[in-house]
């Protein structure tokens, strides 16, 4: 029986084995080339991981283009629109066809160039990647071109020939419908609410490092930017971006090593002190001006803070490290977020030691901020010896300020000024209040171009301005609060506890003069709608100066003077246009004048006087004197003189107002002739024109002149004694008077 069972078992086993199919050996998958479109989209997804990745690449391109102003506009977190505009050198027309092809770049030509690379970009992949995951439009203009060009790109290829278009200096790159062909990533990003804050944080980091560049970042359709930095010092940049509470709790650090056997580097920056309290570490790290991350350095610094400070608060760190380019490998990360350093451990250890010693010395005391006593508050005009912005007074301990020395206004805060308490009916022709913030931002973004004047005479003139600057007046101009116009010429200013009258005409004339010299050969232009004949302008100016306008002999003399000056200016056309942006056509017509301050157009009624000054007052024989007198003539033309029409708020136009009212319906004059009606309309128009001119001037003084003065003006010493500034009140003296009463 056992044998039978065994036999049955073996038989059954054989039947089962016969029913199981024998596996057919499978061939391994074959290797094949991917389609180029697939390769490009895979690579693009790695380079442009999120909208903030695209913004970073575009901003770095703008910095490589030597831009001084960069503006970012974002819609729906960057998925619908990313627009980056700069004022860099632009893209040549011949380069536009290959601009967005992969591995096309102007940054290097051979692999060895990576050893000495200083630009942010070098692979030539960023723009190409953006065209594979979005729709890219590029608008650009280079120096010397009369118009720009606009081109659209898709999948690395330019779709059409570049079209001529109006453009401002630099380049604007617009990316629309980002990740339109990557549905999974687009859905993931649409569910995320932190993409725009990431972009804002990125621009903040660039803004505090590149202090010679102004940055702005806003949502599409928003009037006010979320980030707005102007050209300033490093600490001021941190204050404007991260706030006063951060800036006032920072201490400066530096470290360096020049031993080739260990490490060669230099580091400077700011770190938070024991008064700073935060729940999250903010570390802004630049290595050779490249925004990167370094986890090892961040952990080392956090360890120092944990061990040194009692509360173990998370720190704020800004750090800029400079190394020889051959000691940095920049080509280790797809988005260039990280770099590799030679002797990285040694560098981190030395930076860590420097921070530890700095923190231990700063942890000996705590500071409680109220308002610092300003020892310079006195009734004299001897300003600048001690001021809140003078480093010599920064070491004073904070203490409560006496009531008679308390400053109750903030020069950076536009609220609380005199006009805010007045009910002024806005003019029908001035509807700029809604865009006030954006205009002010545009003004503050402007800066002086980098000094590129090779002419010794211009450098000497600029040096004269710097050497004759009055430090006390500079402090007043930089930190004053505008109150309002006292009369046609003087404005009221508050600085600390003092009230001043400031001559607006003198200040604006000096500001324009200095701006002309600093912007020498770098002017944008205002195109006149109708070119004006120089000869007619000069005759008109001579008639205004003539005490006996009806003399026939004078007419002949005027024509001769006008003809001679016209010929003289036509001979100087090339120089005037190249250096000062003044364009005179071959037929003797004035067609363009320079832009001295953005958003500001001079009083065109003063063009005849300006042209006459160019002909009569300029010393054409000596180079330095020539440039100085031309700059002075332009400064006088652009200065904010009172309009030629009488001030309607004074007595000058009261007669016009009375006449208009007497002729208006119900004014007592029942039967009006056609001439009366025409004269009435003329008076109404004249009154309206005068009101608009004076209102526009006051608006320009508050929102253009004073913000620009804070940035650019260096008041000469002569202004302290020539009546430009007059102190009219002092809080301390007022309290003494009240005490006697």
XYZ file of C-alpha atoms in Angstrom:
741
model
C 0.000 0.000 0.000
C 2.744 2.411 0.793
C 4.257 1.704 -2.585
C 0.917 2.449 -4.265
C 0.537 5.671 -2.405
C 3.980 6.719 -3.383
C 3.220 5.845 -6.968
C -0.031 7.841 -6.954
C 1.735 10.752 -5.435
C 4.464 10.735 -8.005
C 1.920 10.391 -10.801
C -0.132 13.304 -9.539
C 2.963 15.343 -9.192
C 3.913 14.650 -12.794
C 0.425 15.666 -13.979
C 0.610 18.928 -12.091
C 4.005 19.729 -13.536
C 2.693 19.062 -17.029
C -0.198 21.532 -16.541
C 2.106 24.445 -15.501
C 3.266 26.332 -18.622
C 6.955 26.631 -19.129
C 8.046 30.332 -18.776
C 9.279 31.878 -22.019
C 12.595 33.649 -21.518
C 12.064 37.510 -21.864
C 14.491 39.788 -23.599
C 15.834 42.772 -21.578
C 14.377 46.179 -22.554
C 16.236 47.840 -25.388
C 17.946 51.195 -24.947
C 16.755 53.851 -27.346
C 17.241 57.573 -27.804
C 14.598 59.817 -26.288
C 12.950 62.362 -28.527
C 14.649 65.734 -28.176
C 11.390 67.387 -27.057
C 11.114 64.869 -24.195
C 14.729 65.500 -23.187
C 14.196 69.248 -23.143
C 11.021 69.063 -21.053
C 12.666 66.731 -18.521
C 15.657 69.082 -18.230
C 13.358 72.104 -17.974
C 11.461 70.550 -15.090
C 14.738 70.170 -13.220
C 16.006 73.720 -13.828
C 12.644 75.508 -13.324
C 11.232 73.641 -10.337
C 8.872 76.375 -9.137
C 7.991 79.926 -10.186
C 10.581 81.260 -7.738
C 13.258 79.321 -9.677
C 12.341 81.229 -12.843
C 12.383 84.573 -11.017
C 15.831 83.823 -9.561
C 17.272 83.005 -12.996
C 15.785 86.144 -14.563
C 16.955 88.457 -11.757
C 20.461 87.013 -11.973
C 20.441 87.653 -15.723
C 19.466 91.269 -15.002
C 22.340 91.610 -12.533
C 24.733 90.173 -15.125
C 23.469 92.878 -17.506
C 24.727 95.566 -15.054
C 21.224 96.776 -14.236
C 20.649 99.468 -11.642
C 16.883 98.941 -11.339
C 15.010 95.618 -11.400
C 11.230 95.298 -11.176
C 9.291 92.031 -10.733
C 5.544 91.618 -11.333
C 3.808 88.318 -10.466
C 0.289 87.012 -11.050
C -1.220 83.940 -9.340
C 2.032 83.032 -7.641
C 3.872 83.131 -10.952
C 1.778 80.518 -12.757
C -0.113 83.009 -14.922
C 2.531 85.713 -15.224
C 6.124 86.481 -14.268
C 7.498 89.767 -15.593
C 11.030 90.936 -14.852
C 12.135 94.355 -16.166
C 15.584 95.901 -15.874
C 17.589 98.844 -17.195
C 20.650 96.827 -18.204
C 22.587 96.873 -21.461
C 19.905 94.954 -23.375
C 20.193 92.125 -25.920
C 21.590 92.799 -29.414
C 19.172 92.238 -32.271
C 21.435 89.630 -33.889
C 21.375 87.495 -30.718
C 17.586 87.271 -30.480
C 17.149 84.227 -32.810
C 19.342 81.984 -30.595
C 18.503 83.644 -27.278
C 16.363 80.758 -25.977
C 18.192 77.808 -27.493
C 19.768 75.396 -25.011
C 23.412 75.990 -24.125
C 23.686 79.409 -25.754
C 25.342 81.949 -23.479
C 27.521 85.051 -23.483
C 29.100 84.178 -20.115
C 31.757 81.657 -21.220
C 33.131 79.943 -24.321
C 35.195 77.025 -22.979
C 35.104 74.790 -19.912
C 38.185 76.389 -18.372
C 36.239 79.659 -18.089
C 34.335 78.127 -15.169
C 37.480 78.490 -13.074
C 37.239 82.281 -13.284
C 33.494 82.790 -13.793
C 32.069 85.874 -12.093
C 28.636 86.052 -13.695
C 25.580 84.482 -12.091
C 24.689 82.389 -15.139
C 26.928 80.228 -17.266
C 25.068 77.157 -18.606
C 22.680 78.796 -21.051
C 19.785 76.595 -19.894
C 17.466 78.878 -17.927
C 15.704 80.785 -20.710
C 15.532 77.657 -22.858
C 13.939 75.711 -19.996
C 11.333 78.424 -19.504
C 10.256 78.209 -23.152
C 9.597 74.463 -22.773
C 7.246 74.953 -19.812
C 5.766 78.397 -20.552
C 5.223 81.106 -23.153
C 8.114 83.587 -23.170
C 8.098 87.130 -24.587
C 11.257 89.251 -24.659
C 11.302 93.029 -25.209
C 14.708 94.684 -25.340
C 16.572 97.764 -26.504
C 20.302 98.393 -26.595
C 22.166 101.674 -26.284
C 21.948 103.837 -29.370
C 18.815 102.227 -30.810
C 15.816 104.412 -31.611
C 13.370 101.591 -30.828
C 13.355 98.176 -29.247
C 12.401 94.706 -30.450
C 9.899 92.172 -29.169
C 10.160 88.421 -29.824
C 8.165 85.392 -28.625
C 9.608 81.951 -27.960
C 8.267 78.445 -27.598
C 10.162 75.166 -27.161
C 13.486 76.992 -27.507
C 12.647 78.494 -30.890
C 11.754 82.067 -31.826
C 8.246 81.904 -33.285
C 8.436 84.988 -35.526
C 10.902 87.607 -36.617
C 11.470 90.248 -33.900
C 9.028 93.123 -34.220
C 10.048 96.750 -33.750
C 8.315 98.364 -30.755
C 8.583 101.171 -28.244
C 10.807 100.221 -25.323
C 12.603 101.721 -22.360
C 16.263 101.097 -21.630
C 17.055 97.476 -20.838
C 15.142 94.221 -21.150
C 11.734 92.943 -20.105
C 11.103 89.180 -20.034
C 7.550 87.933 -19.558
C 6.624 84.294 -18.861
C 2.958 83.356 -19.155
C 1.124 80.113 -18.302
C 4.060 78.487 -16.530
C 3.845 74.649 -16.481
C 0.865 74.706 -18.865
C 2.046 71.361 -20.284
C 2.900 69.732 -16.919
C -0.517 69.162 -15.378
C 0.661 67.304 -12.260
C 3.120 70.026 -11.236
C 0.678 72.824 -12.078
C -2.027 71.245 -9.890
C 0.449 70.807 -7.059
C 1.513 74.452 -7.241
C -2.064 75.724 -7.566
C -2.841 74.095 -4.229
C 0.114 75.844 -2.629
C -0.234 79.353 -1.201
C 3.436 80.067 -0.523
C 4.859 80.702 -3.992
C 4.451 84.475 -3.984
C 5.943 84.792 -0.462
C 8.903 82.733 -1.692
C 9.414 85.222 -4.547
C 9.143 88.156 -2.125
C 11.700 86.528 0.166
C 14.049 85.994 -2.777
C 13.873 89.665 -3.847
C 14.451 90.744 -0.236
C 17.659 88.725 -0.159
C 18.928 90.224 -3.400
C 17.978 93.729 -2.211
C 20.081 93.691 0.960
C 23.178 92.433 -0.845
C 23.103 94.383 -4.102
C 22.756 97.816 -2.510
C 23.727 99.587 -5.745
C 20.574 98.228 -7.413
C 16.990 99.194 -6.622
C 14.479 96.330 -6.473
C 10.700 96.192 -6.447
C 8.284 93.275 -6.378
C 4.505 93.449 -6.532
C 1.472 91.457 -7.476
C -0.044 92.146 -10.870
C -2.614 94.938 -10.562
C -1.380 96.111 -7.155
C -0.512 99.799 -6.874
C 1.930 99.297 -4.015
C 4.948 96.968 -4.146
C 5.482 94.395 -1.407
C 9.238 94.892 -1.698
C 10.771 98.218 -2.506
C 14.423 99.013 -1.969
C 16.438 102.028 -3.032
C 20.145 102.556 -3.382
C 21.458 102.878 0.163
C 23.835 101.437 2.712
C 23.660 97.787 3.733
C 22.060 98.512 7.092
C 19.514 100.855 5.507
C 18.650 98.152 2.985
C 18.059 95.647 5.789
C 15.954 98.241 7.614
C 13.773 98.946 4.569
C 13.290 95.262 3.699
C 13.157 93.462 7.050
C 12.086 96.335 9.290
C 13.463 98.536 12.033
C 13.116 95.830 14.711
C 15.646 93.688 12.842
C 18.064 96.445 11.824
C 18.439 97.953 15.284
C 19.387 94.582 16.796
C 22.241 93.757 14.432
C 25.965 93.762 15.040
C 28.597 93.908 12.323
C 30.939 90.953 11.888
C 33.942 90.207 9.751
C 36.551 87.472 9.403
C 39.338 86.698 6.981
C 42.295 84.463 6.312
C 45.117 84.864 3.814
C 47.102 81.705 4.511
C 47.278 79.675 1.257
C 48.065 76.522 3.211
C 44.740 76.608 5.078
C 42.221 78.970 3.507
C 41.980 82.255 1.657
C 38.757 84.213 2.179
C 37.197 87.385 3.543
C 33.776 87.640 5.151
C 31.662 90.551 6.348
C 28.040 90.865 7.344
C 25.551 91.398 10.141
C 24.216 89.038 12.794
C 21.492 89.527 15.400
C 22.408 90.321 18.987
C 20.921 89.193 22.286
C 17.955 91.585 21.963
C 16.681 89.922 18.770
C 13.814 87.455 19.205
C 12.505 85.228 16.408
C 11.115 81.731 15.966
C 12.826 81.013 12.650
C 16.394 81.413 11.463
C 16.870 83.833 8.568
C 20.196 83.325 6.825
C 21.105 85.324 3.744
C 24.360 83.999 2.319
C 26.240 85.282 -0.708
C 29.456 83.662 -1.881
C 31.259 85.730 -4.510
C 28.009 87.725 -4.942
C 26.078 84.509 -5.688
C 22.989 83.766 -3.562
C 23.490 80.229 -2.203
C 22.694 77.960 0.725
C 25.162 76.190 2.998
C 23.606 73.821 5.521
C 26.884 73.120 7.308
C 27.576 76.818 7.931
C 24.002 77.450 9.045
C 24.120 74.585 11.570
C 27.479 75.772 12.898
C 26.132 79.276 13.532
C 22.937 77.974 15.174
C 25.076 75.888 17.536
C 26.966 79.033 18.559
C 23.706 80.898 19.284
C 22.312 77.994 21.292
C 25.446 77.783 23.424
C 26.048 81.525 23.809
C 22.689 83.243 24.238
C 20.486 82.357 27.212
C 17.186 82.392 25.331
C 18.551 80.462 22.340
C 16.514 82.633 19.968
C 16.783 81.900 16.261
C 19.226 84.334 14.644
C 19.161 86.680 11.675
C 22.310 86.344 9.584
C 23.497 88.257 6.549
C 26.881 87.147 5.303
C 28.972 87.875 2.219
C 31.996 85.646 1.633
C 34.643 86.418 -0.971
C 37.027 83.747 -2.216
C 39.324 83.368 -5.228
C 37.170 82.158 -8.108
C 39.351 79.090 -8.581
C 38.479 77.999 -5.013
C 34.728 77.819 -5.762
C 32.997 75.156 -7.843
C 29.718 76.693 -8.996
C 28.642 73.816 -11.227
C 27.333 71.286 -8.684
C 23.575 71.984 -8.549
C 20.927 72.220 -11.330
C 19.563 75.507 -9.950
C 22.994 76.752 -8.733
C 21.601 76.848 -5.212
C 24.759 75.355 -3.735
C 28.468 75.690 -4.392
C 31.500 73.713 -3.272
C 34.352 75.496 -1.479
C 37.980 74.565 -1.163
C 38.834 74.015 2.537
C 35.183 74.473 3.483
C 35.600 73.007 6.988
C 38.421 75.414 7.851
C 36.434 78.433 6.603
C 33.336 77.424 8.593
C 35.406 76.918 11.744
C 36.990 80.376 11.518
C 33.655 82.071 10.831
C 32.113 80.183 13.747
C 34.889 81.335 16.092
C 34.518 84.950 15.002
C 30.745 84.906 15.580
C 31.147 83.278 18.994
C 33.594 85.919 20.235
C 31.370 88.701 18.902
C 28.261 87.296 20.588
C 30.012 86.799 23.935
C 31.086 90.437 23.991
C 27.607 91.650 22.982
C 25.827 89.468 25.557
C 27.187 91.450 28.490
C 24.266 93.909 28.430
C 20.743 94.296 27.114
C 19.366 97.450 25.493
C 15.777 98.657 25.798
C 14.879 101.041 22.958
C 12.779 104.107 23.540
C 14.067 107.297 21.916
C 17.672 108.336 22.002
C 18.670 111.747 23.306
C 20.151 113.843 20.523
C 22.942 115.983 22.017
C 23.010 118.160 18.912
C 19.627 119.736 19.551
C 20.408 123.442 19.877
C 19.098 126.647 18.447
C 22.120 127.436 16.273
C 22.743 126.543 12.648
C 25.980 124.747 13.656
C 24.704 121.393 12.495
C 26.510 118.161 11.795
C 28.817 117.960 14.819
C 26.561 115.486 16.605
C 23.483 114.015 15.078
C 21.490 110.806 15.426
C 23.055 109.646 12.184
C 26.594 110.492 13.232
C 28.598 107.428 14.264
C 30.108 109.343 17.149
C 26.749 109.525 18.893
C 25.686 105.938 18.239
C 27.342 104.646 21.369
C 25.114 106.597 23.765
C 22.952 104.573 26.077
C 19.250 104.806 25.411
C 17.214 106.712 27.950
C 13.867 108.382 28.180
C 13.699 111.619 26.225
C 12.555 114.807 28.006
C 9.263 116.102 26.677
C 10.838 119.316 25.372
C 13.256 117.273 23.217
C 10.839 114.613 22.003
C 10.580 114.279 18.203
C 6.983 113.422 17.348
C 7.314 112.962 13.584
C 9.043 110.426 11.360
C 10.810 111.704 8.241
C 10.108 108.381 6.495
C 6.381 108.454 7.221
C 4.243 110.608 4.897
C 1.290 110.548 7.319
C 0.717 113.399 9.726
C 1.940 116.223 7.530
C 0.201 119.554 7.396
C -1.777 118.950 4.202
C -3.359 115.839 5.732
C -5.393 118.074 8.058
C -6.626 120.485 5.392
C -9.762 119.979 3.325
C -8.512 120.948 -0.130
C -10.763 120.450 -3.098
C -8.763 118.473 -5.688
C -8.333 119.995 -9.115
C -10.266 118.347 -11.925
C -7.099 118.151 -13.975
C -4.993 116.503 -11.263
C -6.205 112.978 -10.704
C -2.911 111.526 -9.632
C -3.780 110.771 -6.017
C -4.799 107.204 -6.761
C -1.410 106.398 -8.248
C 0.531 108.426 -5.680
C 2.203 105.413 -4.120
C 3.335 103.955 -7.419
C 4.721 107.304 -8.564
C 6.598 107.772 -5.291
C 8.007 104.253 -5.668
C 9.159 105.071 -9.181
C 10.896 108.192 -7.916
C 12.622 106.364 -5.092
C 13.777 103.613 -7.444
C 15.796 106.049 -9.519
C 19.467 106.327 -8.775
C 22.567 107.852 -10.261
C 24.170 105.667 -12.910
C 27.558 104.208 -12.151
C 30.331 106.673 -12.633
C 31.533 106.059 -16.171
C 32.636 109.558 -17.151
C 36.223 109.380 -18.348
C 36.548 113.147 -18.624
C 38.750 114.606 -15.913
C 36.779 117.854 -15.899
C 33.538 116.070 -14.934
C 35.311 114.075 -12.245
C 36.747 117.309 -10.843
C 33.328 118.983 -10.815
C 31.777 116.023 -8.998
C 34.678 116.023 -6.553
C 34.068 119.732 -5.911
C 30.461 118.926 -5.016
C 31.542 116.227 -2.566
C 34.255 118.331 -0.947
C 32.018 121.373 -0.408
C 29.126 119.383 1.095
C 27.870 120.702 4.455
C 27.424 117.722 6.800
C 24.780 119.418 8.945
C 22.631 120.425 6.004
C 23.095 116.943 4.534
C 21.596 115.489 7.709
C 18.664 117.931 7.548
C 17.965 117.160 3.888
C 18.236 113.413 4.436
C 16.005 113.205 7.518
C 13.573 116.096 7.330
C 9.782 115.962 7.287
C 8.044 118.055 4.631
C 5.195 120.098 6.146
C 3.980 122.359 3.361
C 4.630 125.523 1.360
C 4.891 128.700 3.437
C 4.756 130.958 0.371
C 5.683 130.848 -3.307
C 9.370 130.165 -2.633
C 9.839 128.760 0.879
C 8.740 125.355 2.209
C 8.380 124.428 5.869
C 10.501 121.500 7.076
C 10.884 119.812 10.430
C 14.156 118.205 11.451
C 14.329 116.734 14.925
C 12.956 119.510 17.180
C 13.670 122.372 14.785
C 11.448 124.026 12.198
C 13.060 125.474 9.068
C 12.119 127.550 6.055
C 13.855 126.140 2.963
C 14.198 127.957 -0.352
C 12.726 125.487 -2.846
C 14.106 127.296 -5.900
C 17.701 127.235 -4.615
C 17.437 123.607 -3.494
C 15.933 122.379 -6.759
C 18.447 124.364 -8.829
C 21.377 122.831 -6.942
C 19.851 119.332 -7.117
C 19.353 119.571 -10.883
C 22.890 120.898 -11.365
C 24.375 117.998 -9.413
C 22.206 115.466 -11.226
C 23.320 116.777 -14.617
C 26.965 116.220 -13.678
C 26.359 112.782 -12.179
C 24.253 111.603 -15.114
C 26.695 113.050 -17.615
C 26.229 111.275 -20.990
C 23.562 108.960 -19.495
C 20.323 110.860 -20.091
C 16.929 109.649 -21.183
C 15.094 112.155 -23.347
C 11.827 114.080 -23.412
C 10.652 114.289 -27.028
C 8.971 117.579 -27.898
C 5.713 117.020 -29.775
C 6.492 119.998 -32.018
C 10.199 120.840 -32.512
C 10.769 124.497 -31.621
C 12.898 126.810 -33.850
C 15.865 128.088 -31.846
C 15.882 131.486 -33.531
C 12.255 132.186 -32.640
C 12.831 131.017 -29.069
C 15.820 133.323 -28.636
C 13.923 136.314 -30.100
C 11.055 135.573 -27.721
C 13.454 135.489 -24.761
C 15.083 138.768 -25.840
C 11.673 140.430 -26.109
C 10.842 139.372 -22.563
C 14.062 141.000 -21.335
C 13.714 144.138 -23.481
C 12.674 147.274 -21.608
C 11.740 149.069 -24.859
C 10.055 146.390 -26.992
C 8.809 148.821 -29.657
C 12.193 150.091 -30.871
C 12.932 149.114 -34.499
C 16.680 149.172 -33.925
C 16.240 146.670 -31.141
C 14.372 144.338 -33.503
C 17.311 144.168 -35.912
C 19.737 143.622 -33.053
C 17.571 140.853 -31.625
C 17.468 139.083 -34.963
C 21.254 139.278 -35.319
C 21.788 137.957 -31.777
C 19.278 135.162 -32.377
C 20.919 134.219 -35.685
C 24.425 134.151 -34.181
C 23.348 132.086 -31.174
C 21.421 129.673 -33.377
C 24.468 129.059 -35.577
C 26.633 128.613 -32.480
C 24.301 126.010 -30.962
C 23.985 124.179 -34.296
C 27.782 123.854 -34.329
C 27.682 122.333 -30.824
C 24.837 119.919 -31.621
C 26.890 116.719 -31.448
C 28.380 117.538 -28.062
C 25.076 118.724 -26.568
C 23.257 115.571 -27.656
C 25.961 113.086 -26.629
C 26.744 114.577 -23.228
C 23.522 116.334 -22.174
C 20.685 114.764 -24.188
C 19.809 118.075 -25.889
C 18.942 117.353 -29.527
C 19.070 120.178 -32.079
C 18.058 119.234 -35.616
C 20.127 120.375 -38.641
C 17.466 122.966 -39.486
C 17.920 124.561 -36.063
C 14.883 123.111 -34.277
C 15.043 121.947 -30.657
C 13.484 118.438 -30.622
C 14.599 116.754 -27.363
C 15.574 117.772 -23.851
C 17.000 115.512 -21.097
C 15.211 113.775 -18.224
C 16.837 114.944 -14.990
C 14.332 113.415 -12.534
C 11.776 110.768 -13.423
C 8.135 111.889 -13.464
C 9.213 115.539 -13.674
C 8.879 117.801 -16.702
C 10.239 121.357 -16.450
C 8.115 124.454 -17.010
C 8.098 124.679 -20.816
C 7.350 128.418 -20.611
C 11.015 128.797 -19.636
C 12.434 127.123 -22.766
C 13.211 130.462 -24.495
C 15.189 131.671 -21.476
C 17.034 128.316 -21.353
C 18.043 128.452 -25.027
C 19.239 132.045 -24.639
C 21.372 131.012 -21.627
C 22.964 128.229 -23.668
C 23.954 130.747 -26.315
C 25.044 133.641 -24.093
C 26.198 132.254 -20.732
C 28.210 129.156 -21.668
C 32.005 129.365 -21.790
C 32.685 127.240 -24.879
C 36.484 127.707 -24.804
C 37.386 125.914 -21.548
C 36.170 122.322 -21.132
C 35.544 122.378 -17.379
C 33.910 125.804 -17.447
C 31.856 124.746 -20.463
C 30.405 121.691 -18.732
C 29.852 123.646 -15.516
C 27.978 126.505 -17.209
C 25.862 124.125 -19.327
C 24.955 122.150 -16.193
C 24.112 125.408 -14.407
C 21.884 126.521 -17.312
C 20.063 123.171 -17.305
C 19.758 123.332 -13.511
C 18.210 126.793 -13.680
C 15.776 125.650 -16.403
C 14.655 122.560 -14.464
C 14.494 124.310 -11.072
C 11.036 124.523 -9.570
C 10.484 128.240 -10.081
C 7.065 129.702 -9.297
C 4.863 129.456 -12.407
C 4.693 132.555 -14.592
C 0.946 132.753 -13.963
C 0.043 134.534 -10.674
C -0.778 132.370 -7.684
C -4.585 131.967 -7.561
C -4.467 131.625 -3.769
C -2.958 135.116 -3.471
C -4.100 138.494 -4.755
C -2.730 138.068 -8.274
C -5.825 136.404 -9.719
C -8.472 137.780 -7.350
C -9.537 140.236 -10.023
C -10.042 137.369 -12.432
C -12.106 135.462 -9.865
C -14.294 138.502 -9.158
C -14.799 139.130 -12.849
C -15.731 135.482 -13.458
C -18.204 135.488 -10.575
C -19.782 138.779 -11.694
C -20.395 137.366 -15.151
C -21.644 133.964 -14.031
C -25.401 133.217 -14.147
C -27.127 134.935 -11.264
C -24.207 137.288 -10.790
C -26.261 140.378 -11.634
C -25.381 140.736 -15.310
C -28.537 139.668 -17.129
C -27.707 140.630 -20.722
C -24.340 139.324 -21.860
C -22.916 140.020 -25.269
C -21.031 137.393 -27.260
C -17.772 139.171 -26.402
C -18.588 139.010 -22.696
C -19.267 135.280 -22.942
C -15.984 134.717 -24.809
C -14.050 136.803 -22.290
C -15.740 134.951 -19.434
C -14.662 131.596 -20.909
C -11.128 132.929 -21.363
C -10.968 134.030 -17.722
C -12.258 130.629 -16.577
C -9.597 128.860 -18.617
C -6.875 131.184 -17.329
C -7.973 130.660 -13.734
C -8.065 126.878 -14.191
C -4.654 126.878 -15.865
C -3.156 128.888 -13.012
C -4.683 126.600 -10.372
C -3.370 123.519 -12.183
C 0.122 124.970 -12.606
C 0.487 125.883 -8.938
C -1.075 122.669 -7.667
C 1.189 120.621 -9.943
C 4.233 122.496 -8.666
C 3.376 121.884 -5.022
C 2.714 118.205 -5.753
C 6.083 117.925 -7.524
C 7.871 119.606 -4.623
C 6.451 117.161 -2.075
C 6.504 113.922 -4.049
C 9.431 114.406 -6.450
C 11.799 117.083 -5.188
C 12.073 116.097 -1.521
C 12.339 112.314 -2.042
C 15.022 112.979 -4.675
C 16.837 115.407 -2.373
C 17.025 112.751 0.330
C 18.733 110.419 -2.128
C 20.946 112.647 -4.225
C 21.452 116.210 -2.953
C 24.707 117.187 -1.280
C 24.066 120.736 -0.035
C 27.063 123.069 -0.464
C 28.423 124.988 2.494
C 27.171 128.265 1.013
C 23.560 127.229 1.688
C 24.148 127.552 5.425
C 24.680 131.310 5.084
C 22.865 132.474 1.922
C 19.341 132.162 3.306
C 18.457 128.837 1.699
C 17.778 127.431 5.196
C 16.309 129.636 7.919
C 15.495 128.247 11.353
C 12.196 129.691 12.543
C 11.423 127.685 15.692
C 12.933 125.305 18.211
C 10.929 123.084 20.535
C 13.269 123.695 23.476
C 12.947 127.490 23.135
C 9.171 127.253 22.758
C 8.959 125.338 26.040
C 11.022 128.033 27.743
C 8.618 130.680 26.450
C 5.589 128.677 27.622
C 7.189 128.184 31.038
C 7.608 131.962 31.424
C 3.976 132.472 30.432
